[in-house]
XYZ file of C-alpha atoms in Angstrom:
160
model
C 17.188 40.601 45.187
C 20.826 41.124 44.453
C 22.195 38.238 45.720
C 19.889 35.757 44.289
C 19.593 36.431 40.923
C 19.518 34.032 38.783
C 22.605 31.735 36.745
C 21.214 33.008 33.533
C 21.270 36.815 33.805
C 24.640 37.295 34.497
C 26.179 35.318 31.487
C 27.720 36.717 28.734
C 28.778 35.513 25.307
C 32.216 35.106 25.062
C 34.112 37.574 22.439
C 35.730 35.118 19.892
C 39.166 35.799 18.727
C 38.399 35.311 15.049
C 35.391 36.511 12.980
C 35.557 33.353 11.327
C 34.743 31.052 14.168
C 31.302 29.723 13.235
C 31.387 28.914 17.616
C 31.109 32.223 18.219
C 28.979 31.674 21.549
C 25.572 32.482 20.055
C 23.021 29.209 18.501
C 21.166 30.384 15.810
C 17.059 29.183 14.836
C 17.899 28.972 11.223
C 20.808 26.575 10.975
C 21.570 24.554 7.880
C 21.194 20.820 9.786
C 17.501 21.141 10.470
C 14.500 19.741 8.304
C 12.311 22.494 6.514
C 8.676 22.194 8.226
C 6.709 20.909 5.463
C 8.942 17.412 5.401
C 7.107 14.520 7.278
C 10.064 12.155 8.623
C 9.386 9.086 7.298
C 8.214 6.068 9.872
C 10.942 3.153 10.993
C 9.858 -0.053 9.473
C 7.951 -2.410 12.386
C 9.643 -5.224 13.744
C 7.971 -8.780 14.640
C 4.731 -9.654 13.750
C 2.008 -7.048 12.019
C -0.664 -7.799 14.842
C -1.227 -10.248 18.095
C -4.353 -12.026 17.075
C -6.582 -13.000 19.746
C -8.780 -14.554 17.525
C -8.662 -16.697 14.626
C -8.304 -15.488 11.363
C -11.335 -16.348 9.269
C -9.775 -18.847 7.289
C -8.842 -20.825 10.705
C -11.923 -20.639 11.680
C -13.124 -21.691 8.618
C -11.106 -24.790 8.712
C -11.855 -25.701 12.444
C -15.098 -25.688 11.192
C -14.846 -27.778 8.407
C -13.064 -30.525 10.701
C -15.513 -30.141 13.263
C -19.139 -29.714 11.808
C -18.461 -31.116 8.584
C -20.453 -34.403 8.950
C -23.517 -35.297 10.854
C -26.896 -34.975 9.471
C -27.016 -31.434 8.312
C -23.190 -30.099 8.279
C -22.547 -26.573 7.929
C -20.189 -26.326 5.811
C -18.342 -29.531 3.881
C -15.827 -29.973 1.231
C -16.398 -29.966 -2.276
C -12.747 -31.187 -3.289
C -10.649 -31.396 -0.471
C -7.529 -32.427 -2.344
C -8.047 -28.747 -4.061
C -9.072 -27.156 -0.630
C -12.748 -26.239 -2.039
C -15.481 -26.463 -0.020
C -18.736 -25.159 0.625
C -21.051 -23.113 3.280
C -24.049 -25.020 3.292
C -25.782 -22.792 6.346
C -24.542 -19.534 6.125
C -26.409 -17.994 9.112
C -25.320 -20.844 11.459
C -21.502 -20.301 10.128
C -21.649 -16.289 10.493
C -23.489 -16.727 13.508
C -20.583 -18.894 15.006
C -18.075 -16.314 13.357
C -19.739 -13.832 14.748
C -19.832 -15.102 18.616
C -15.804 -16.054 18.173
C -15.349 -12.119 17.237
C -17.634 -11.332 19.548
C -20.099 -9.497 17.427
C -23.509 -10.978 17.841
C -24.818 -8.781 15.058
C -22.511 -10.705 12.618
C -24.092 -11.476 8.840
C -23.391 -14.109 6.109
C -22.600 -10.498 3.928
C -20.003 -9.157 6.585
C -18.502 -12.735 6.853
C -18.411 -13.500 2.685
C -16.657 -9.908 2.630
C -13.746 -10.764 5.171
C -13.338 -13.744 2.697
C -13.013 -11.942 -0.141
C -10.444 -9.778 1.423
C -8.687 -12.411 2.960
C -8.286 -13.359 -0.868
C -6.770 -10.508 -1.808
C -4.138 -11.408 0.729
C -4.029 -14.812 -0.174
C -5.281 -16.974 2.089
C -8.142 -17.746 -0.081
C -7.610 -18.212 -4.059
C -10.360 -18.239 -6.760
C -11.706 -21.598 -7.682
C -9.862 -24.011 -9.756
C -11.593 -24.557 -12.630
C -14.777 -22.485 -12.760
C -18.068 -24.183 -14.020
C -16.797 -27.448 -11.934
C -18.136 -26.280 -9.050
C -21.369 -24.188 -7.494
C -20.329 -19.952 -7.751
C -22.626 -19.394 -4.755
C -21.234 -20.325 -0.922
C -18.364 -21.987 -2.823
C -14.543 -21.137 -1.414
C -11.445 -22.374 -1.954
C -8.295 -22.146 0.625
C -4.866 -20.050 -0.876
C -1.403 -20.758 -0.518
C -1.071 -19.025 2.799
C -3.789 -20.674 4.472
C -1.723 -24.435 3.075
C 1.625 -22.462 4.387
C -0.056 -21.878 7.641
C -1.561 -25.431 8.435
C 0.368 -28.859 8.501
C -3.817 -29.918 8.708
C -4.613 -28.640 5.547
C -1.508 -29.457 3.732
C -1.824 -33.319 4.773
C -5.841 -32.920 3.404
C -4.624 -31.383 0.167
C -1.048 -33.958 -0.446
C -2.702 -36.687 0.544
């Protein structure tokens, strides 16, 4: 195979004219640019919204509920103090169950559903209640200041 041999076998690192020239045709593994192994890089910030949601967040739901099955002769949920954005879950299986078919979970509890509230305080789109004692501690919610940032509906309920 004389003539065909390949491009890399027959090159040879140029002599450099200096010993000083840090070019000296050869690359070496340990140079002084590159990270030591144990450092993570750290991850570029995300752009545009967190998360698509396909669904409603709770608290949307739980207002579309309120607007929709809030009257008639045995309402599933209904407001306490609407100008304070309380209100109350007055069937908590129907309401979960209903939660439950919108994120398609069939299996879907009042426990599960009370628990997404209570983290959905914690990022503020529920709030604790105003003035406890006023009002019932069980079933008993109160929308935050994201959920009134979020909704011109529940803004004109609460100004009004």
């Amino acid at each position: 195979m004389g003539s065909a041999a390949h491009s890399w076998e027959n090159q040879v690192p140029q002599a450099s004219t200096s010993e000083s020239d840090p070019d000296d045709g050869y690359r070496s593994n340990d140079s002084e640019e590159s990270e030591p192994a144990d450092v993570v890089p750290k991850k570029k910030p995300r752009k545009g919204p967190k998360r698509i949601h396909k669904t409603p967040h709770l608290w949307e739901f739980l207002l579309d509920t309120l607007r929709d099955r809030s009257s008639g002769p045995q309402p599933v949920i209904r407001w306490v103090d609407a100008k304070k954005g309380v209100f109350r879950i007055e069937n908590s299986k129907a309401v979960a169950r209903d939660w439950g078919i919108r994120k398609n979970n069939p299996n879907m509890k009042y426990e599960n559903m009370a628990r997404g509230i209570r983290f959905s305080r914690d990022e503020g789109y529920f709030a604790p209640l105003p003035t406890p004692g006023q009002y019932p501690k069980k079933k008993c919610f109160c929308f935050g200041k994201l959920a009134r940032d979020n909704s011109a509906y529940l803004r004109s309920i609460m100004n009004a």
